[in-house]
Short mmCIF file of C-alpha atoms in Angstrom, two decimals:
data_model
loop_
_atom_site.label_atom_id
_atom_site.label_comp_id
_atom_site.label_asym_id
_atom_site.label_seq_id
_atom_site.Cartn_x
_atom_site.Cartn_y
_atom_site.Cartn_z
CA MET A 1 0.11 -0.07 0.10
CA THR A 2 1.09 3.62 -0.72
CA LEU A 3 2.83 5.19 2.10
CA VAL A 4 1.53 8.63 3.45
CA MET A 5 4.02 11.04 4.41
CA GLY A 6 2.62 13.60 7.03
CA ILE A 7 3.97 17.26 6.12
CA LEU A 8 5.36 19.05 9.30
CA ASN A 9 6.75 22.62 8.45
CA VAL A 10 8.62 23.68 11.59
CA THR A 11 8.82 27.30 9.68
CA PRO A 12 7.29 30.71 9.88
CA ASP A 13 6.81 31.00 6.34
CA SER A 14 5.56 28.08 4.46
CA PHE A 15 2.93 28.73 1.98
CA SER A 16 -0.16 26.50 3.66
CA ASP A 17 0.63 26.47 7.25
CA GLY A 18 3.77 28.84 7.99
CA GLY A 19 4.08 29.87 11.73
CA MET A 20 1.79 27.35 13.00
CA TYR A 21 4.35 25.08 13.83
CA ALA A 22 7.10 27.36 14.42
CA GLU A 23 7.49 26.27 17.78
CA VAL A 24 8.83 23.08 19.19
CA ASP A 25 5.97 22.02 21.39
CA ALA A 26 3.34 22.84 18.89
CA ALA A 27 5.42 21.23 16.12
CA ILE A 28 5.72 17.78 18.48
CA ALA A 29 1.92 17.83 19.01
CA ARG A 30 1.16 18.23 15.35
CA GLY A 31 3.88 15.29 14.55
CA VAL A 32 1.98 13.11 16.99
CA GLN A 33 -1.44 14.17 15.51
CA LEU A 34 -0.29 13.30 11.95
CA ALA A 35 0.97 10.03 13.19
CA HIS A 36 -2.74 9.57 15.24
CA ASP A 37 -4.08 10.18 11.82
CA GLY A 38 -2.23 7.20 10.01
CA ALA A 39 0.65 8.91 8.50
CA HIS A 40 3.56 6.53 8.20
CA LEU A 41 6.31 8.88 8.30
CA VAL A 42 6.32 12.61 9.69
CA ASP A 43 8.29 14.49 7.20
CA VAL A 44 9.85 17.44 9.15
CA GLY A 45 11.31 20.58 7.37
CA GLY A 46 12.76 23.62 9.11
CA GLU A 47 13.07 25.48 5.62
CA SER A 48 10.46 26.85 3.60
CA THR A 49 10.82 26.08 -0.15
CA ARG A 50 7.53 27.85 -1.37
CA PRO A 51 8.20 29.98 -4.49
CA GLY A 52 10.09 33.29 -3.56
CA ALA A 53 11.10 31.93 0.13
CA ASP A 54 14.41 33.21 1.59
CA PRO A 55 17.15 30.74 2.59
CA VAL A 56 17.63 29.70 6.04
CA PRO A 57 21.06 29.05 7.65
CA PRO A 58 21.73 25.31 8.19
CA GLU A 59 22.36 26.43 11.87
CA GLU A 60 19.03 27.67 12.24
CA GLU A 61 17.34 24.88 10.25
CA ARG A 62 19.17 22.52 12.65
CA ARG A 63 17.88 24.58 15.84
CA ARG A 64 14.17 24.23 14.55
CA VAL A 65 14.00 20.56 13.38
CA VAL A 66 16.33 18.29 15.46
CA PRO A 67 14.70 19.11 18.94
CA VAL A 68 11.37 18.06 17.30
CA ILE A 69 12.78 14.80 15.32
CA ARG A 70 14.51 13.58 18.62
CA ALA A 71 11.04 14.02 20.47
CA LEU A 72 8.82 12.41 18.01
CA ALA A 73 11.76 9.32 17.52
CA GLN A 74 11.50 8.66 21.02
CA ALA A 75 7.62 8.60 20.92
CA GLY A 76 8.05 5.74 18.28
CA ILE A 77 6.59 8.05 15.58
CA ALA A 78 9.03 7.40 11.84
CA THR A 79 10.15 10.49 10.88
CA SER A 80 12.10 11.85 7.55
CA ILE A 81 13.99 15.13 7.51
CA ASP A 82 13.04 17.43 4.68
CA THR A 83 16.50 19.42 3.97
CA MET A 84 18.91 20.37 1.32
CA HIS A 85 21.92 20.42 3.62
CA ALA A 86 23.99 17.70 4.33
CA ALA A 87 24.86 19.09 7.92
CA THR A 88 21.47 18.91 8.94
CA ALA A 89 20.90 15.67 7.24
CA ARG A 90 23.11 14.01 9.31
CA ALA A 91 22.24 15.84 12.68
CA ALA A 92 18.54 14.73 12.29
CA VAL A 93 19.50 11.06 11.09
CA GLU A 94 21.42 10.91 14.46
CA ALA A 95 18.29 12.61 16.57
CA GLY A 96 16.10 9.70 14.86
CA ALA A 97 15.37 10.32 11.36
CA SER A 98 15.18 7.19 8.78
CA ILE A 99 14.80 9.28 5.53
CA VAL A 100 16.47 12.27 3.94
CA ASN A 101 14.12 14.10 1.73
CA ASP A 102 16.05 16.54 -0.41
CA VAL A 103 14.22 18.80 -2.67
CA SER A 104 17.52 19.54 -4.51
CA GLY A 105 18.37 16.19 -5.22
CA GLY A 106 21.91 16.73 -3.98
CA LEU A 107 22.49 19.76 -6.27
CA ALA A 108 22.53 22.39 -3.70
CA ASP A 109 24.91 21.16 -1.36
CA PRO A 110 27.97 18.84 -2.84
CA ALA A 111 28.49 17.31 0.64
CA MET A 112 24.97 15.54 0.29
CA ALA A 113 25.47 12.68 -1.39
CA ALA A 114 28.84 11.53 0.32
CA THR A 115 26.64 12.24 3.68
CA VAL A 116 23.82 10.33 2.78
CA ALA A 117 25.88 6.99 1.47
CA ASP A 118 27.52 7.14 4.80
CA LEU A 119 24.56 7.29 6.86
CA ASP A 120 23.14 4.63 4.56
CA VAL A 121 19.53 5.62 4.78
CA ASP A 122 16.55 6.17 2.12
CA TYR A 123 17.34 9.07 0.31
CA VAL A 124 14.51 10.95 -1.46
CA ALA A 125 15.99 12.85 -4.50
CA MET A 126 13.54 15.41 -6.08
CA HIS A 127 14.04 16.84 -9.62
CA TRP A 128 15.17 20.67 -8.98
CA ARG A 129 16.81 23.48 -11.09
CA ALA A 130 17.25 26.20 -8.77
CA HIS A 131 16.41 27.94 -5.45
CA SER A 132 13.04 28.82 -4.53
CA THR A 133 13.92 32.76 -5.45
CA ARG A 134 14.17 31.94 -9.34
CA MET A 135 12.69 28.67 -9.87
CA ASP A 136 9.63 29.61 -11.28
CA SER A 137 11.70 31.50 -14.36
CA LEU A 138 13.10 28.14 -15.21
CA ASP A 139 9.73 26.48 -16.31
CA ALA A 140 10.86 25.95 -19.79
CA TYR A 141 10.43 22.62 -21.54
CA ALA A 142 10.19 21.46 -24.81
CA ASP A 143 9.32 17.88 -23.50
CA VAL A 144 8.97 18.01 -19.80
CA VAL A 145 8.78 14.14 -19.28
CA ALA A 146 11.86 13.61 -21.17
CA GLU A 147 13.72 16.14 -19.60
CA VAL A 148 12.91 15.49 -16.18
CA ALA A 149 13.79 11.86 -16.56
CA GLY A 150 17.15 12.88 -18.38
CA GLU A 151 17.79 15.13 -15.22
CA LEU A 152 16.68 12.90 -12.52
CA ASP A 153 18.93 9.80 -14.41
CA ALA A 154 21.58 12.43 -14.01
CA ARG A 155 21.22 12.36 -10.24
CA VAL A 156 20.86 8.89 -9.74
CA ASP A 157 24.15 8.35 -11.36
CA ALA A 158 25.85 11.05 -9.45
CA LEU A 159 24.64 9.53 -6.10
CA VAL A 160 25.51 5.96 -6.82
CA ALA A 161 28.94 7.19 -8.12
CA ALA A 162 29.11 8.99 -4.52
CA GLY A 163 28.45 5.68 -2.98
CA VAL A 164 24.80 5.63 -2.08
CA ARG A 165 23.06 2.38 -2.92
CA GLU A 166 20.62 2.57 -5.80
CA GLU A 167 17.92 0.59 -3.76
CA ARG A 168 18.07 3.61 -1.05
CA ILE A 169 16.99 6.17 -3.95
CA VAL A 170 13.26 7.38 -4.13
CA LEU A 171 12.57 9.68 -6.94
CA ASP A 172 10.31 12.92 -6.82
CA PRO A 173 9.10 14.66 -9.87
CA GLY A 174 9.17 18.06 -8.08
CA LEU A 175 5.84 19.21 -8.90
CA GLY A 176 5.77 23.11 -8.31
CA PHE A 177 9.47 23.35 -8.82
CA SER A 178 10.28 24.89 -11.74
CA LYS A 179 6.82 23.97 -13.03
CA VAL A 180 4.31 26.44 -12.44
CA THR A 181 1.03 24.85 -13.44
CA ALA A 182 0.74 22.89 -17.08
CA SER A 183 4.08 21.41 -16.76
CA ASN A 184 3.06 19.47 -13.66
CA TRP A 185 0.26 17.42 -15.18
CA PRO A 186 2.36 15.24 -17.98
CA LEU A 187 4.52 14.09 -15.00
CA LEU A 188 1.64 12.68 -12.97
CA ALA A 189 -0.03 11.36 -16.14
CA ASN A 190 3.54 9.26 -16.95
CA LEU A 191 4.98 8.59 -13.98
CA GLU A 192 6.50 5.12 -15.39
CA ALA A 193 8.39 7.05 -18.00
CA TRP A 194 10.46 8.81 -15.81
CA SER A 195 10.62 6.81 -12.74
CA ARG A 196 12.25 3.75 -14.72
CA GLY A 197 10.77 1.66 -12.36
CA ARG A 198 12.33 3.15 -9.01
CA ARG A 199 10.17 4.08 -6.00
CA VAL A 200 8.13 7.17 -6.15
CA LEU A 201 7.50 10.15 -3.99
CA VAL A 202 4.39 12.38 -5.21
CA GLY A 203 4.30 15.90 -3.27
CA ALA A 204 1.31 17.73 -4.95
CA SER A 205 -0.26 18.76 -1.66
CA ARG A 206 -2.02 21.97 -2.01
CA LYS A 207 0.21 23.24 -4.49
CA ARG A 208 -0.70 26.06 -7.31
CA PHE A 209 -1.26 23.86 -10.08
CA LEU A 210 -4.22 22.17 -8.26
CA GLY A 211 -5.75 25.67 -7.57
CA ALA A 212 -5.42 26.30 -11.43
CA ALA A 213 -7.30 23.01 -12.15
CA ILE A 214 -10.12 23.67 -9.86
CA ALA A 215 -10.66 27.74 -10.50
CA ARG A 216 -14.42 28.17 -10.94
CA PRO A 217 -16.94 31.16 -9.66
CA GLY A 218 -17.12 30.34 -6.01
CA VAL A 219 -13.90 28.79 -5.12
CA ASP A 220 -10.87 30.72 -3.96
CA ALA A 221 -8.24 28.85 -5.87
CA ALA A 222 -5.81 31.11 -4.49
CA ASP A 223 -6.33 29.51 -1.01
CA PRO A 224 -4.18 26.52 -0.51
CA THR A 225 -6.67 25.35 1.78
CA ALA A 226 -9.20 25.23 -0.99
CA ARG A 227 -7.19 22.73 -2.76
CA GLU A 228 -7.32 19.88 -0.05
CA HIS A 229 -9.81 17.88 -2.20
CA ALA A 230 -7.93 18.24 -5.18
CA THR A 231 -4.85 16.87 -3.15
CA THR A 232 -6.95 13.58 -2.10
CA ALA A 233 -8.06 13.20 -5.75
CA VAL A 234 -4.31 13.11 -6.79
CA THR A 235 -3.49 10.61 -3.67
CA ALA A 236 -5.98 8.49 -4.97
CA LEU A 237 -4.64 8.24 -8.58
CA ALA A 238 -0.77 8.07 -7.47
CA ALA A 239 -1.78 5.39 -5.07
CA ALA A 240 -3.71 3.45 -7.97
CA HIS A 241 -0.76 3.90 -10.01
CA GLY A 242 1.37 2.05 -7.05
CA VAL A 243 3.53 5.02 -6.27
CA TRP A 244 5.74 4.19 -3.04
CA ALA A 245 4.32 7.54 -0.99
CA VAL A 246 2.44 10.65 -1.11
CA ARG A 247 3.71 13.89 0.94
CA VAL A 248 0.41 15.57 2.35
CA HIS A 249 -0.97 18.12 4.55
CA ASP A 250 -4.01 16.18 5.49
CA ALA A 251 -2.81 12.46 6.40
CA ALA A 252 -6.53 11.25 7.49
CA ALA A 253 -7.76 12.16 4.11
CA ALA A 254 -4.71 10.71 2.53
CA VAL A 255 -4.66 7.58 4.47
CA ASP A 256 -8.77 7.33 3.61
CA ALA A 257 -7.87 7.55 -0.06
CA THR A 258 -4.97 4.73 0.20
CA ARG A 259 -7.36 2.22 1.77
CA VAL A 260 -9.89 2.72 -0.78
CA VAL A 261 -7.71 2.18 -3.63
CA SER A 262 -6.18 -0.99 -1.87
CA ALA A 263 -9.53 -2.60 -1.22
CA TRP A 264 -10.26 -1.73 -4.91
CA GLU A 265 -7.32 -3.15 -6.25
CA ASN A 266 -7.65 -6.15 -3.67
CA ALA A 267 -10.90 -7.10 -5.27
CA ARG A 268 -9.46 -7.72 -8.36
CA ARG A 269 -7.50 -10.41 -6.91
CA PRO A 270 -8.90 -14.24 -6.87
CA GLU A 271 -9.27 -14.50 -3.16
CA GLY A 272 -11.49 -11.36 -3.41
CA TRP A 273 -11.85 -8.43 -1.28
CA ALA A 274 -10.25 -7.59 2.19
CA PRO A 275 -10.20 -4.36 4.29
#
């Protein structure tokens, strides 16, 4: 069954919930709630990657995330660290995180690949072209599926050359990163073409391209929370295509969607339906 990765932004400026969990106690409580709602992993991040976001020094990032990861790990909750910085990745894994989720795919920090190889943990390599301050200007593709496939292949090659075991690598198409609206949909519709059989993480939750799809009178498509039903629809479709995990704000809705897909798929089997 597709795993659900619950988003925990320990930041003052994330696009959907910035500031809500910026304090350690609030962040820990939110992580516990995500796990209670069924999230298999809580993805803890201390730096916003929304379009236009300013970078955060790694020292400040670690100050935000390490106490939260340590507390959640001590409570028996599986966590991942959402970071582009090798030093933060190492500190988070030492505090209890089991996965490194890097939106830059190792491009932002030259030390990341060797660090992940040394840590020997699962590593999510996302398709990325530039930092948040300029990524929208790089939404330029002749063939988005072929180009993303080629750029992700190059990242896998570089990671493996640095010592990362290939079976540890998970690919993320980078929805919303150097892809404003229309460029995102072909990547979802052609998962197999760019993933090359590798595990896939889909992170569509509340993003702008969903707002563009649902825009109509009476719907404030610019409000990230208005995109929640659309997010759940993408979760169901991604799960039906067998993705390894989805990264979401509303863990309960995503868990329900993946369980419905599992029940549907189970009913196709000779032994019949099982909950």
